Amino acid sequence: MRHPTESEVAAVEAVDTLAAPARPVRRAPRQSRARRLTELVLQATAEVLRTRGHAGLSTNEVARQAGVSVGAIYQYFPDKAALLAALRQRHAHDMGEAMRDAWQAAAPASLAEAVAALVRGLFAAHALDPVLHALLEADAPFVDLPPLTALAQEEAADALMQPGAWWAVWRSALAGLLGPGVSLDVAAWVSLQMADGLAHTAWVTAARRPLPFAVGALESAAVQAVQAYLNDVTRPA
């Protein structure tokens, strides 16, 4: 791994110091500079990925887009894989916030309310940056099957902020809403994949070309589809 030279680091810090107000304590400006630089680099990474794809993504191209030296990037990201990992984590966190907000706003107490909150949250999460989402998801899905862990209902909203935790959260929510004799793992997995797949397809397609209908109509249809599936699995044989 190439490390930045002292002159490269000094140049970045000098530019950052000019842009920042004077502070009495040096530690705070350094932390602020680091945050601004990493955010600038991640924004540039996202832009390069959107316009040039994975094949065109490189630390040199990100540095050019961000207007900083490659050495400045190497202070925090040793290679292209590290840039992608950090960008994916940031995007997953943003999606988690959208999910959490939808869940907390609904405070679902019934199966129908829970399904509506899940679908609403997933559609809101995919609406954030559908093109970037599709590119990042090419490496690995955001909605995956995590290790089975017990989540208390009050922990669900916070757990939505963690990448890969959505299935466990949704499973926990369904645990008290589905009747006996239902395979909770299967019902949670299938219903989540249905909702996520419809949200992903709707927003990614809409971002690439105009749809003959509103995305909101697809959201309503997704609620109906997931609800119909769960109603069917809970119906007595």
PDB file of N, CA, C and O in Angstrom, residues 129-197:
ATOM      1  N   ASP A 129     -31.270   6.617  -3.530  1.00  0.00           N
ATOM      2  CA  ASP A 129     -30.314   6.678  -4.638  1.00  0.00           C
ATOM      3  C   ASP A 129     -30.366   5.341  -5.366  1.00  0.00           C
ATOM      4  O   ASP A 129     -29.472   4.505  -5.218  1.00  0.00           O
ATOM      5  N   PRO A 130     -31.408   5.113  -6.169  1.00  0.00           N
ATOM      6  CA  PRO A 130     -31.611   3.783  -6.750  1.00  0.00           C
ATOM      7  C   PRO A 130     -30.497   3.325  -7.678  1.00  0.00           C
ATOM      8  O   PRO A 130     -30.172   2.139  -7.719  1.00  0.00           O
ATOM      9  N   VAL A 131     -29.897   4.240  -8.433  1.00  0.00           N
ATOM     10  CA  VAL A 131     -28.816   3.849  -9.344  1.00  0.00           C
ATOM     11  C   VAL A 131     -27.600   3.385  -8.548  1.00  0.00           C
ATOM     12  O   VAL A 131     -27.010   2.329  -8.832  1.00  0.00           O
ATOM     13  N   LEU A 132     -27.217   4.161  -7.543  1.00  0.00           N
ATOM     14  CA  LEU A 132     -26.090   3.774  -6.698  1.00  0.00           C
ATOM     15  C   LEU A 132     -26.396   2.473  -5.976  1.00  0.00           C
ATOM     16  O   LEU A 132     -25.537   1.591  -5.851  1.00  0.00           O
ATOM     17  N   HIS A 133     -27.627   2.327  -5.505  1.00  0.00           N
ATOM     18  CA  HIS A 133     -28.014   1.112  -4.791  1.00  0.00           C
ATOM     19  C   HIS A 133     -27.823  -0.120  -5.667  1.00  0.00           C
ATOM     20  O   HIS A 133     -27.284  -1.134  -5.224  1.00  0.00           O
ATOM     21  N   ALA A 134     -28.267  -0.038  -6.918  1.00  0.00           N
ATOM     22  CA  ALA A 134     -28.131  -1.178  -7.824  1.00  0.00           C
ATOM     23  C   ALA A 134     -26.670  -1.518  -8.068  1.00  0.00           C
ATOM     24  O   ALA A 134     -26.295  -2.695  -8.139  1.00  0.00           O
ATOM     25  N   LEU A 135     -25.823  -0.520  -8.184  1.00  0.00           N
ATOM     26  CA  LEU A 135     -24.396  -0.762  -8.410  1.00  0.00           C
ATOM     27  C   LEU A 135     -23.738  -1.389  -7.191  1.00  0.00           C
ATOM     28  O   LEU A 135     -22.912  -2.298  -7.312  1.00  0.00           O
ATOM     29  N   LEU A 136     -24.100  -0.920  -6.009  1.00  0.00           N
ATOM     30  CA  LEU A 136     -23.520  -1.480  -4.785  1.00  0.00           C
ATOM     31  C   LEU A 136     -24.033  -2.883  -4.517  1.00  0.00           C
ATOM     32  O   LEU A 136     -23.314  -3.733  -3.996  1.00  0.00           O
ATOM     33  N   GLU A 137     -25.283  -3.128  -4.879  1.00  0.00           N
ATOM     34  CA  GLU A 137     -25.866  -4.430  -4.609  1.00  0.00           C
ATOM     35  C   GLU A 137     -25.364  -5.487  -5.580  1.00  0.00           C
ATOM     36  O   GLU A 137     -25.597  -6.679  -5.391  1.00  0.00           O
ATOM     37  N   ALA A 138     -24.648  -5.072  -6.621  1.00  0.00           N
ATOM     38  CA  ALA A 138     -24.087  -6.043  -7.555  1.00  0.00           C
ATOM     39  C   ALA A 138     -23.090  -6.956  -6.857  1.00  0.00           C
ATOM     40  O   ALA A 138     -22.886  -8.095  -7.264  1.00  0.00           O
ATOM     41  N   ASP A 139     -22.458  -6.467  -5.790  1.00  0.00           N
ATOM     42  CA  ASP A 139     -21.492  -7.275  -5.041  1.00  0.00           C
ATOM     43  C   ASP A 139     -22.174  -8.197  -4.043  1.00  0.00           C
ATOM     44  O   ASP A 139     -21.777  -9.347  -3.872  1.00  0.00           O
ATOM     45  N   ALA A 140     -23.185  -7.685  -3.350  1.00  0.00           N
ATOM     46  CA  ALA A 140     -23.883  -8.489  -2.342  1.00  0.00           C
ATOM     47  C   ALA A 140     -25.202  -7.802  -2.014  1.00  0.00           C
ATOM     48  O   ALA A 140     -25.281  -6.572  -2.021  1.00  0.00           O
ATOM     49  N   PRO A 141     -26.254  -8.579  -1.731  1.00  0.00           N
ATOM     50  CA  PRO A 141     -27.554  -7.972  -1.431  1.00  0.00           C
ATOM     51  C   PRO A 141     -27.544  -7.244  -0.096  1.00  0.00           C
ATOM     52  O   PRO A 141     -26.829  -7.624   0.825  1.00  0.00           O
ATOM     53  N   PHE A 142     -28.336  -6.187  -0.008  1.00  0.00           N
ATOM     54  CA  PHE A 142     -28.458  -5.468   1.256  1.00  0.00           C
ATOM     55  C   PHE A 142     -29.389  -6.207   2.207  1.00  0.00           C
ATOM     56  O   PHE A 142     -29.207  -6.179   3.411  1.00  0.00           O
ATOM     57  N   VAL A 143     -30.422  -6.850   1.666  1.00  0.00           N
ATOM     58  CA  VAL A 143     -31.326  -7.651   2.483  1.00  0.00           C
ATOM     59  C   VAL A 143     -30.858  -9.089   2.380  1.00  0.00           C
ATOM     60  O   VAL A 143     -31.054  -9.745   1.369  1.00  0.00           O
ATOM     61  N   ASP A 144     -30.190  -9.556   3.417  1.00  0.00           N
ATOM     62  CA  ASP A 144     -29.618 -10.895   3.392  1.00  0.00           C
ATOM     63  C   ASP A 144     -30.129 -11.687   4.583  1.00  0.00           C
ATOM     64  O   ASP A 144     -30.893 -11.176   5.408  1.00  0.00           O
ATOM     65  N   LEU A 145     -29.700 -12.926   4.677  1.00  0.00           N
ATOM     66  CA  LEU A 145     -30.132 -13.790   5.763  1.00  0.00           C
ATOM     67  C   LEU A 145     -29.069 -13.789   6.850  1.00  0.00           C
ATOM     68  O   LEU A 145     -28.043 -14.447   6.717  1.00  0.00           O
ATOM     69  N   PRO A 146     -29.255 -13.018   7.920  1.00  0.00           N
ATOM     70  CA  PRO A 146     -28.245 -12.961   8.988  1.00  0.00           C
ATOM     71  C   PRO A 146     -28.372 -14.154   9.917  1.00  0.00           C
ATOM     72  O   PRO A 146     -29.353 -14.893   9.867  1.00  0.00           O
ATOM     73  N   PRO A 147     -27.409 -14.338  10.800  1.00  0.00           N
ATOM     74  CA  PRO A 147     -27.554 -15.385  11.814  1.00  0.00           C
ATOM     75  C   PRO A 147     -28.802 -15.137  12.649  1.00  0.00           C
ATOM     76  O   PRO A 147     -29.163 -13.993  12.930  1.00  0.00           O
ATOM     77  N   LEU A 148     -29.480 -16.194  13.000  1.00  0.00           N
ATOM     78  CA  LEU A 148     -30.717 -16.065  13.759  1.00  0.00           C
ATOM     79  C   LEU A 148     -30.412 -15.555  15.157  1.00  0.00           C
ATOM     80  O   LEU A 148     -29.690 -16.186  15.926  1.00  0.00           O
ATOM     81  N   THR A 149     -30.931 -14.385  15.480  1.00  0.00           N
ATOM     82  CA  THR A 149     -30.726 -13.810  16.806  1.00  0.00           C
ATOM     83  C   THR A 149     -32.069 -13.344  17.338  1.00  0.00           C
ATOM     84  O   THR A 149     -32.929 -12.905  16.576  1.00  0.00           O
ATOM     85  N   ALA A 150     -32.234 -13.438  18.640  1.00  0.00           N
ATOM     86  CA  ALA A 150     -33.473 -12.979  19.269  1.00  0.00           C
ATOM     87  C   ALA A 150     -33.406 -11.472  19.446  1.00  0.00           C
ATOM     88  O   ALA A 150     -32.477 -10.948  20.029  1.00  0.00           O
ATOM     89  N   LEU A 151     -34.397 -10.780  18.906  1.00  0.00           N
ATOM     90  CA  LEU A 151     -34.463  -9.334  19.028  1.00  0.00           C
ATOM     91  C   LEU A 151     -35.740  -8.952  19.749  1.00  0.00           C
ATOM     92  O   LEU A 151     -36.834  -9.322  19.325  1.00  0.00           O
ATOM     93  N   ALA A 152     -35.596  -8.237  20.845  1.00  0.00           N
ATOM     94  CA  ALA A 152     -36.765  -7.730  21.543  1.00  0.00           C
ATOM     95  C   ALA A 152     -37.438  -6.670  20.677  1.00  0.00           C
ATOM     96  O   ALA A 152     -36.792  -6.005  19.879  1.00  0.00           O
ATOM     97  N   GLN A 153     -38.748  -6.521  20.839  1.00  0.00           N
ATOM     98  CA  GLN A 153     -39.489  -5.586  19.989  1.00  0.00           C
ATOM     99  C   GLN A 153     -38.944  -4.165  20.110  1.00  0.00           C
ATOM    100  O   GLN A 153     -38.859  -3.445  19.119  1.00  0.00           O
ATOM    101  N   GLU A 154     -38.528  -3.767  21.310  1.00  0.00           N
ATOM    102  CA  GLU A 154     -38.033  -2.409  21.488  1.00  0.00           C
ATOM    103  C   GLU A 154     -36.668  -2.201  20.855  1.00  0.00           C
ATOM    104  O   GLU A 154     -36.222  -1.074  20.672  1.00  0.00           O
ATOM    105  N   GLU A 155     -35.985  -3.309  20.500  1.00  0.00           N
ATOM    106  CA  GLU A 155     -34.686  -3.192  19.857  1.00  0.00           C
ATOM    107  C   GLU A 155     -34.798  -3.118  18.339  1.00  0.00           C
ATOM    108  O   GLU A 155     -33.822  -2.840  17.654  1.00  0.00           O
ATOM    109  N   ALA A 156     -35.971  -3.348  17.801  1.00  0.00           N
ATOM    110  CA  ALA A 156     -36.130  -3.486  16.358  1.00  0.00           C
ATOM    111  C   ALA A 156     -35.712  -2.228  15.606  1.00  0.00           C
ATOM    112  O   ALA A 156     -34.994  -2.303  14.616  1.00  0.00           O
ATOM    113  N   ALA A 157     -36.168  -1.056  16.059  1.00  0.00           N
ATOM    114  CA  ALA A 157     -35.871   0.170  15.327  1.00  0.00           C
ATOM    115  C   ALA A 157     -34.377   0.446  15.273  1.00  0.00           C
ATOM    116  O   ALA A 157     -33.842   0.832  14.238  1.00  0.00           O
ATOM    117  N   ASP A 158     -33.673   0.246  16.383  1.00  0.00           N
ATOM    118  CA  ASP A 158     -32.232   0.467  16.384  1.00  0.00           C
ATOM    119  C   ASP A 158     -31.510  -0.554  15.515  1.00  0.00           C
ATOM    120  O   ASP A 158     -30.530  -0.235  14.844  1.00  0.00           O
ATOM    121  N   ALA A 159     -31.983  -1.783  15.514  1.00  0.00           N
ATOM    122  CA  ALA A 159     -31.334  -2.816  14.715  1.00  0.00           C
ATOM    123  C   ALA A 159     -31.475  -2.544  13.225  1.00  0.00           C
ATOM    124  O   ALA A 159     -30.641  -2.975  12.434  1.00  0.00           O
ATOM    125  N   LEU A 160     -32.504  -1.811  12.818  1.00  0.00           N
ATOM    126  CA  LEU A 160     -32.674  -1.486  11.407  1.00  0.00           C
ATOM    127  C   LEU A 160     -31.547  -0.617  10.893  1.00  0.00           C
ATOM    128  O   LEU A 160     -31.364  -0.485   9.683  1.00  0.00           O
ATOM    129  N   MET A 161     -30.791  -0.008  11.792  1.00  0.00           N
ATOM    130  CA  MET A 161     -29.668   0.818  11.362  1.00  0.00           C
ATOM    131  C   MET A 161     -28.454  -0.026  10.992  1.00  0.00           C
ATOM    132  O   MET A 161     -27.486   0.486  10.439  1.00  0.00           O
ATOM    133  N   GLN A 162     -28.477  -1.309  11.290  1.00  0.00           N
ATOM    134  CA  GLN A 162     -27.341  -2.172  11.016  1.00  0.00           C
ATOM    135  C   GLN A 162     -27.545  -2.930   9.708  1.00  0.00           C
ATOM    136  O   GLN A 162     -28.570  -3.581   9.527  1.00  0.00           O
ATOM    137  N   PRO A 163     -26.559  -2.861   8.784  1.00  0.00           N
ATOM    138  CA  PRO A 163     -26.688  -3.603   7.534  1.00  0.00           C
ATOM    139  C   PRO A 163     -26.873  -5.095   7.798  1.00  0.00           C
ATOM    140  O   PRO A 163     -26.207  -5.684   8.632  1.00  0.00           O
ATOM    141  N   GLY A 164     -27.780  -5.709   7.071  1.00  0.00           N
ATOM    142  CA  GLY A 164     -27.976  -7.143   7.193  1.00  0.00           C
ATOM    143  C   GLY A 164     -28.884  -7.577   8.324  1.00  0.00           C
ATOM    144  O   GLY A 164     -29.115  -8.765   8.502  1.00  0.00           O
ATOM    145  N   ALA A 165     -29.429  -6.626   9.092  1.00  0.00           N
ATOM    146  CA  ALA A 165     -30.231  -6.996  10.259  1.00  0.00           C
ATOM    147  C   ALA A 165     -31.723  -6.979   9.980  1.00  0.00           C
ATOM    148  O   ALA A 165     -32.514  -7.321  10.842  1.00  0.00           O
ATOM    149  N   TRP A 166     -32.116  -6.604   8.769  1.00  0.00           N
ATOM    150  CA  TRP A 166     -33.532  -6.378   8.514  1.00  0.00           C
ATOM    151  C   TRP A 166     -34.346  -7.655   8.644  1.00  0.00           C
ATOM    152  O   TRP A 166     -35.486  -7.627   9.105  1.00  0.00           O
ATOM    153  N   TRP A 167     -33.803  -8.768   8.198  1.00  0.00           N
ATOM    154  CA  TRP A 167     -34.564 -10.010   8.305  1.00  0.00           C
ATOM    155  C   TRP A 167     -34.822 -10.356   9.759  1.00  0.00           C
ATOM    156  O   TRP A 167     -35.925 -10.753  10.131  1.00  0.00           O
ATOM    157  N   ALA A 168     -33.818 -10.216  10.625  1.00  0.00           N
ATOM    158  CA  ALA A 168     -33.995 -10.513  12.047  1.00  0.00           C
ATOM    159  C   ALA A 168     -35.024  -9.583  12.675  1.00  0.00           C
ATOM    160  O   ALA A 168     -35.836 -10.000  13.515  1.00  0.00           O
ATOM    161  N   VAL A 169     -34.999  -8.321  12.266  1.00  0.00           N
ATOM    162  CA  VAL A 169     -35.970  -7.350  12.793  1.00  0.00           C
ATOM    163  C   VAL A 169     -37.385  -7.714  12.351  1.00  0.00           C
ATOM    164  O   VAL A 169     -38.330  -7.733  13.150  1.00  0.00           O
ATOM    165  N   TRP A 170     -37.526  -8.017  11.068  1.00  0.00           N
ATOM    166  CA  TRP A 170     -38.852  -8.351  10.533  1.00  0.00           C
ATOM    167  C   TRP A 170     -39.351  -9.647  11.149  1.00  0.00           C
ATOM    168  O   TRP A 170     -40.530  -9.772  11.483  1.00  0.00           O
ATOM    169  N   ARG A 171     -38.471 -10.612  11.336  1.00  0.00           N
ATOM    170  CA  ARG A 171     -38.853 -11.869  11.966  1.00  0.00           C
ATOM    171  C   ARG A 171     -39.350 -11.626  13.387  1.00  0.00           C
ATOM    172  O   ARG A 171     -40.343 -12.203  13.822  1.00  0.00           O
ATOM    173  N   SER A 172     -38.649 -10.749  14.096  1.00  0.00           N
ATOM    174  CA  SER A 172     -39.052 -10.428  15.462  1.00  0.00           C
ATOM    175  C   SER A 172     -40.434  -9.779  15.488  1.00  0.00           C
ATOM    176  O   SER A 172     -41.255 -10.071  16.354  1.00  0.00           O
ATOM    177  N   ALA A 173     -40.687  -8.902  14.518  1.00  0.00           N
ATOM    178  CA  ALA A 173     -41.989  -8.225  14.466  1.00  0.00           C
ATOM    179  C   ALA A 173     -43.111  -9.211  14.158  1.00  0.00           C
ATOM    180  O   ALA A 173     -44.205  -9.120  14.726  1.00  0.00           O
ATOM    181  N   LEU A 174     -42.835 -10.166  13.261  1.00  0.00           N
ATOM    182  CA  LEU A 174     -43.871 -11.123  12.875  1.00  0.00           C
ATOM    183  C   LEU A 174     -44.142 -12.165  13.957  1.00  0.00           C
ATOM    184  O   LEU A 174     -45.214 -12.783  13.966  1.00  0.00           O
ATOM    185  N   ALA A 175     -43.183 -12.350  14.854  1.00  0.00           N
ATOM    186  CA  ALA A 175     -43.303 -13.420  15.851  1.00  0.00           C
ATOM    187  C   ALA A 175     -44.598 -13.316  16.647  1.00  0.00           C
ATOM    188  O   ALA A 175     -45.217 -14.329  16.980  1.00  0.00           O
ATOM    189  N   GLY A 176     -45.020 -12.106  16.964  1.00  0.00           N
ATOM    190  CA  GLY A 176     -46.237 -11.942  17.750  1.00  0.00           C
ATOM    191  C   GLY A 176     -47.481 -11.695  16.916  1.00  0.00           C
ATOM    192  O   GLY A 176     -48.553 -11.450  17.479  1.00  0.00           O
ATOM    193  N   LEU A 177     -47.337 -11.752  15.572  1.00  0.00           N
ATOM    194  CA  LEU A 177     -48.460 -11.411  14.711  1.00  0.00           C
ATOM    195  C   LEU A 177     -48.963 -12.583  13.876  1.00  0.00           C
ATOM    196  O   LEU A 177     -50.078 -12.526  13.350  1.00  0.00           O
ATOM    197  N   LEU A 178     -48.151 -13.626  13.739  1.00  0.00           N
ATOM    198  CA  LEU A 178     -48.573 -14.799  12.972  1.00  0.00           C
ATOM    199  C   LEU A 178     -49.120 -15.862  13.911  1.00  0.00           C
ATOM    200  O   LEU A 178     -48.686 -15.991  15.046  1.00  0.00           O
ATOM    201  N   GLY A 179     -50.042 -16.616  13.420  1.00  0.00           N
ATOM    202  CA  GLY A 179     -50.662 -17.647  14.237  1.00  0.00           C
ATOM    203  C   GLY A 179     -49.766 -18.861  14.417  1.00  0.00           C
ATOM    204  O   GLY A 179     -48.674 -18.947  13.831  1.00  0.00           O
ATOM    205  N   PRO A 180     -50.204 -19.827  15.219  1.00  0.00           N
ATOM    206  CA  PRO A 180     -49.430 -21.043  15.452  1.00  0.00           C
ATOM    207  C   PRO A 180     -49.368 -21.903  14.192  1.00  0.00           C
ATOM    208  O   PRO A 180     -50.229 -21.808  13.314  1.00  0.00           O
ATOM    209  N   GLY A 181     -48.331 -22.715  14.111  1.00  0.00           N
ATOM    210  CA  GLY A 181     -48.198 -23.628  12.985  1.00  0.00           C
ATOM    211  C   GLY A 181     -47.576 -23.020  11.754  1.00  0.00           C
ATOM    212  O   GLY A 181     -47.431 -23.685  10.723  1.00  0.00           O
ATOM    213  N   VAL A 182     -47.185 -21.755  11.817  1.00  0.00           N
ATOM    214  CA  VAL A 182     -46.568 -21.084  10.675  1.00  0.00           C
ATOM    215  C   VAL A 182     -45.053 -21.130  10.837  1.00  0.00           C
ATOM    216  O   VAL A 182     -44.535 -20.888  11.929  1.00  0.00           O
ATOM    217  N   SER A 183     -44.342 -21.452   9.769  1.00  0.00           N
ATOM    218  CA  SER A 183     -42.883 -21.400   9.804  1.00  0.00           C
ATOM    219  C   SER A 183     -42.456 -19.940   9.808  1.00  0.00           C
ATOM    220  O   SER A 183     -42.482 -19.267   8.770  1.00  0.00           O
ATOM    221  N   LEU A 184     -42.076 -19.432  10.971  1.00  0.00           N
ATOM    222  CA  LEU A 184     -41.755 -18.022  11.118  1.00  0.00           C
ATOM    223  C   LEU A 184     -40.574 -17.627  10.239  1.00  0.00           C
ATOM    224  O   LEU A 184     -40.573 -16.567   9.603  1.00  0.00           O
ATOM    225  N   ASP A 185     -39.547 -18.486  10.200  1.00  0.00           N
ATOM    226  CA  ASP A 185     -38.363 -18.168   9.402  1.00  0.00           C
ATOM    227  C   ASP A 185     -38.710 -18.022   7.923  1.00  0.00           C
ATOM    228  O   ASP A 185     -38.289 -17.068   7.265  1.00  0.00           O
ATOM    229  N   VAL A 186     -39.470 -18.986   7.413  1.00  0.00           N
ATOM    230  CA  VAL A 186     -39.835 -18.947   5.988  1.00  0.00           C
ATOM    231  C   VAL A 186     -40.738 -17.756   5.695  1.00  0.00           C
ATOM    232  O   VAL A 186     -40.530 -17.028   4.706  1.00  0.00           O
ATOM    233  N   ALA A 187     -41.744 -17.538   6.532  1.00  0.00           N
ATOM    234  CA  ALA A 187     -42.678 -16.436   6.292  1.00  0.00           C
ATOM    235  C   ALA A 187     -41.958 -15.092   6.318  1.00  0.00           C
ATOM    236  O   ALA A 187     -42.219 -14.217   5.475  1.00  0.00           O
ATOM    237  N   ALA A 188     -41.051 -14.908   7.273  1.00  0.00           N
ATOM    238  CA  ALA A 188     -40.311 -13.643   7.360  1.00  0.00           C
ATOM    239  C   ALA A 188     -39.410 -13.461   6.156  1.00  0.00           C
ATOM    240  O   ALA A 188     -39.336 -12.369   5.575  1.00  0.00           O
ATOM    241  N   TRP A 189     -38.723 -14.517   5.764  1.00  0.00           N
ATOM    242  CA  TRP A 189     -37.783 -14.435   4.648  1.00  0.00           C
ATOM    243  C   TRP A 189     -38.512 -14.157   3.334  1.00  0.00           C
ATOM    244  O   TRP A 189     -38.129 -13.247   2.586  1.00  0.00           O
ATOM    245  N   VAL A 190     -39.547 -14.911   3.053  1.00  0.00           N
ATOM    246  CA  VAL A 190     -40.251 -14.747   1.778  1.00  0.00           C
ATOM    247  C   VAL A 190     -40.924 -13.382   1.700  1.00  0.00           C
ATOM    248  O   VAL A 190     -40.831 -12.683   0.672  1.00  0.00           O
ATOM    249  N   SER A 191     -41.602 -12.969   2.757  1.00  0.00           N
ATOM    250  CA  SER A 191     -42.308 -11.683   2.721  1.00  0.00           C
ATOM    251  C   SER A 191     -41.338 -10.515   2.603  1.00  0.00           C
ATOM    252  O   SER A 191     -41.612  -9.538   1.889  1.00  0.00           O
ATOM    253  N   LEU A 192     -40.184 -10.606   3.272  1.00  0.00           N
ATOM    254  CA  LEU A 192     -39.192  -9.536   3.165  1.00  0.00           C
ATOM    255  C   LEU A 192     -38.608  -9.483   1.760  1.00  0.00           C
ATOM    256  O   LEU A 192     -38.425  -8.400   1.189  1.00  0.00           O
ATOM    257  N   GLN A 193     -38.307 -10.643   1.185  1.00  0.00           N
ATOM    258  CA  GLN A 193     -37.764 -10.667  -0.164  1.00  0.00           C
ATOM    259  C   GLN A 193     -38.777 -10.154  -1.181  1.00  0.00           C
ATOM    260  O   GLN A 193     -38.409  -9.482  -2.153  1.00  0.00           O
ATOM    261  N   MET A 194     -40.052 -10.462  -0.968  1.00  0.00           N
ATOM    262  CA  MET A 194     -41.083  -9.936  -1.853  1.00  0.00           C
ATOM    263  C   MET A 194     -41.098  -8.408  -1.821  1.00  0.00           C
ATOM    264  O   MET A 194     -41.077  -7.746  -2.865  1.00  0.00           O
ATOM    265  N   ALA A 195     -41.133  -7.851  -0.616  1.00  0.00           N
ATOM    266  CA  ALA A 195     -41.210  -6.399  -0.469  1.00  0.00           C
ATOM    267  C   ALA A 195     -39.953  -5.726  -0.990  1.00  0.00           C
ATOM    268  O   ALA A 195     -40.017  -4.719  -1.709  1.00  0.00           O
ATOM    269  N   ASP A 196     -38.797  -6.268  -0.642  1.00  0.00           N
ATOM    270  CA  ASP A 196     -37.536  -5.669  -1.078  1.00  0.00           C
ATOM    271  C   ASP A 196     -37.366  -5.780  -2.587  1.00  0.00           C
ATOM    272  O   ASP A 196     -36.938  -4.826  -3.240  1.00  0.00           O
ATOM    273  N   GLY A 197     -37.703  -6.944  -3.143  1.00  0.00           N
ATOM    274  CA  GLY A 197     -37.562  -7.108  -4.579  1.00  0.00           C
ATOM    275  C   GLY A 197     -38.440  -6.168  -5.369  1.00  0.00           C
ATOM    276  O   GLY A 197     -38.012  -5.590  -6.384  1.00  0.00           O
TER     277      GLY A 197
END
